[in-house]
CSV table of C-alpha atoms in Angstrom, one decimal:
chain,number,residue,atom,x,y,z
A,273,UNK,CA,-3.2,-11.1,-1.3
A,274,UNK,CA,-3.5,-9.3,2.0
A,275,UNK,CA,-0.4,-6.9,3.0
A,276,UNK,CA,1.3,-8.1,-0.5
A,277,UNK,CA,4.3,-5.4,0.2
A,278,UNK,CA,5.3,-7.7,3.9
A,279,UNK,CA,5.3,-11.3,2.2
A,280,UNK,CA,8.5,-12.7,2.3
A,281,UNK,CA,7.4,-15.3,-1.3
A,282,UNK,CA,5.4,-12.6,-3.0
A,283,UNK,CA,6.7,-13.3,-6.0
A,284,UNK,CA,6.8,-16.8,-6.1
A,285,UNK,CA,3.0,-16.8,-4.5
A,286,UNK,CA,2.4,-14.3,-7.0
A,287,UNK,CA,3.7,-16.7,-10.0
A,288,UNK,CA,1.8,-19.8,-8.4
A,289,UNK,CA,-1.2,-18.4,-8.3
A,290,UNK,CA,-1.6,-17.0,-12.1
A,291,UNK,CA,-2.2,-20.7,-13.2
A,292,UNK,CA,-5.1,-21.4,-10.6
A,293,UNK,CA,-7.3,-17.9,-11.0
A,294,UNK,CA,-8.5,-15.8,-13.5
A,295,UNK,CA,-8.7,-12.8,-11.2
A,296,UNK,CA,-6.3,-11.7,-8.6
A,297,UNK,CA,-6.7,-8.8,-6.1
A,298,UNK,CA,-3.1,-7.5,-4.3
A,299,UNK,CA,-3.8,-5.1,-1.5
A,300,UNK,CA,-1.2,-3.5,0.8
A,301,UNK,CA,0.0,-0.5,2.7
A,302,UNK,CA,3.6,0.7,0.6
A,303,UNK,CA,6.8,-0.9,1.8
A,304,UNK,CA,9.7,0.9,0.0
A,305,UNK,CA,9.7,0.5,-4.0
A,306,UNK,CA,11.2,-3.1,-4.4
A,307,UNK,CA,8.9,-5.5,-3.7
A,308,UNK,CA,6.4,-7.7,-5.8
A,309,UNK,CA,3.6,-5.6,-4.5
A,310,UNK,CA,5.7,-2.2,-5.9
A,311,UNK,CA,6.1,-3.9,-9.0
A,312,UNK,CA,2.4,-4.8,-9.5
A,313,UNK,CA,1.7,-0.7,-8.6
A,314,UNK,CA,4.0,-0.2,-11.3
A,315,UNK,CA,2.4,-2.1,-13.9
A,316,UNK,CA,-1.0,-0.8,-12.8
A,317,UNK,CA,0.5,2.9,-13.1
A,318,UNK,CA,1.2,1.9,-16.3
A,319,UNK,CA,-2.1,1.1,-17.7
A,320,UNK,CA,-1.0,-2.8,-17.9
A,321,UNK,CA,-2.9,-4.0,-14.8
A,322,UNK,CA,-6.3,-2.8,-13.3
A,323,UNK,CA,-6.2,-0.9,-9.8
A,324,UNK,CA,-8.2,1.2,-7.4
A,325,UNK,CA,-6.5,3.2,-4.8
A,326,UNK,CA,-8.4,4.4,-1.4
A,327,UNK,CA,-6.8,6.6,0.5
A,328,UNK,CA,-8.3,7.5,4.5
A,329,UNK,CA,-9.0,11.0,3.7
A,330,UNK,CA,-12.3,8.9,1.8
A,331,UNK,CA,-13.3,7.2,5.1
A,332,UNK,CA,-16.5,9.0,6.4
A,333,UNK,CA,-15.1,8.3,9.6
A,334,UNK,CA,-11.3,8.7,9.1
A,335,UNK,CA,-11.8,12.4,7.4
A,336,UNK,CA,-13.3,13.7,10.8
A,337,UNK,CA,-11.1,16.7,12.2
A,338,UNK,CA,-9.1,15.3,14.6
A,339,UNK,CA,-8.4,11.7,13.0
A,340,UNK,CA,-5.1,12.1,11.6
A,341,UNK,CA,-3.9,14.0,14.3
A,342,UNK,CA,-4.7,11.3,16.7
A,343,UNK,CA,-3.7,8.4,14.4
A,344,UNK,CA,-0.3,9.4,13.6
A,345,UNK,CA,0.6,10.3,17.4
A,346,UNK,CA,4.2,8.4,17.5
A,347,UNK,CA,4.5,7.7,14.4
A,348,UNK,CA,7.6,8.5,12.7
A,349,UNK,CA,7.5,10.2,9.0
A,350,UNK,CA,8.0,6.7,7.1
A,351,UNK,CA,5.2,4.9,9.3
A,352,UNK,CA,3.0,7.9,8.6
A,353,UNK,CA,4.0,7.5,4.7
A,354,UNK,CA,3.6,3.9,5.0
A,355,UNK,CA,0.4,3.3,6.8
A,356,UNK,CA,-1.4,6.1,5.8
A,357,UNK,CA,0.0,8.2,2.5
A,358,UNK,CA,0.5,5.4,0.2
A,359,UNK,CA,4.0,6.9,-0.2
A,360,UNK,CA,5.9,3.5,-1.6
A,361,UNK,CA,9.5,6.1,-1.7
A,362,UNK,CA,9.1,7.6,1.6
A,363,UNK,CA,8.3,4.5,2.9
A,364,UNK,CA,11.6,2.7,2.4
A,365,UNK,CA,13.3,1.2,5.7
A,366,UNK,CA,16.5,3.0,6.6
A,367,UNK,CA,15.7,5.7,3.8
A,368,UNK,CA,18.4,8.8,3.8
């Protein structure tokens, strides 16, 4: 499930889909800390689900000097922790 964090049905999908596959894979950029794909980081932060986190800085490419500056150009702190940090709190619409 591509972008897990921006489905609307998550969970539902999420719940559908347990009966028709042994093997699921969620993958997303953070969107705040409640949603379906927060909850499955949760469980995985647990120990109680598989995961594998890849953050840019691991991109041959990305990690070049001169990426980040050029990538976050615009961006506000919460699309920079959203899109690029995996931050899933400072991510949060309308956080204070």
């Amino acid at each position: 499930m591509d972008e897990m964090a921006k489905m609307a049905n998550a969970r539902a999908i999420n719940t559908a889909i347990k009966s028709a596959t042994g093997c699921s894979i969620y993958n997303s950029t953070p969107l705040g800390e409640y949603n379906e794909y927060a909850r499955m980081r949760k469980l995985a932060y647990e120990g109680r689900i598989e995961s594998l986190k890849l953050h840019w800085t691991l991109h041959p490419v990305y990690n070049q000097k001169g990426w980040y500056e050029w990538k976050t150009q615009g961006m506000d702190s919460a699309q920079i922790a959203q899109e690029l940090e995996i931050s899933f709190s400072a991510s949060m619409e309308g956080a204070v």
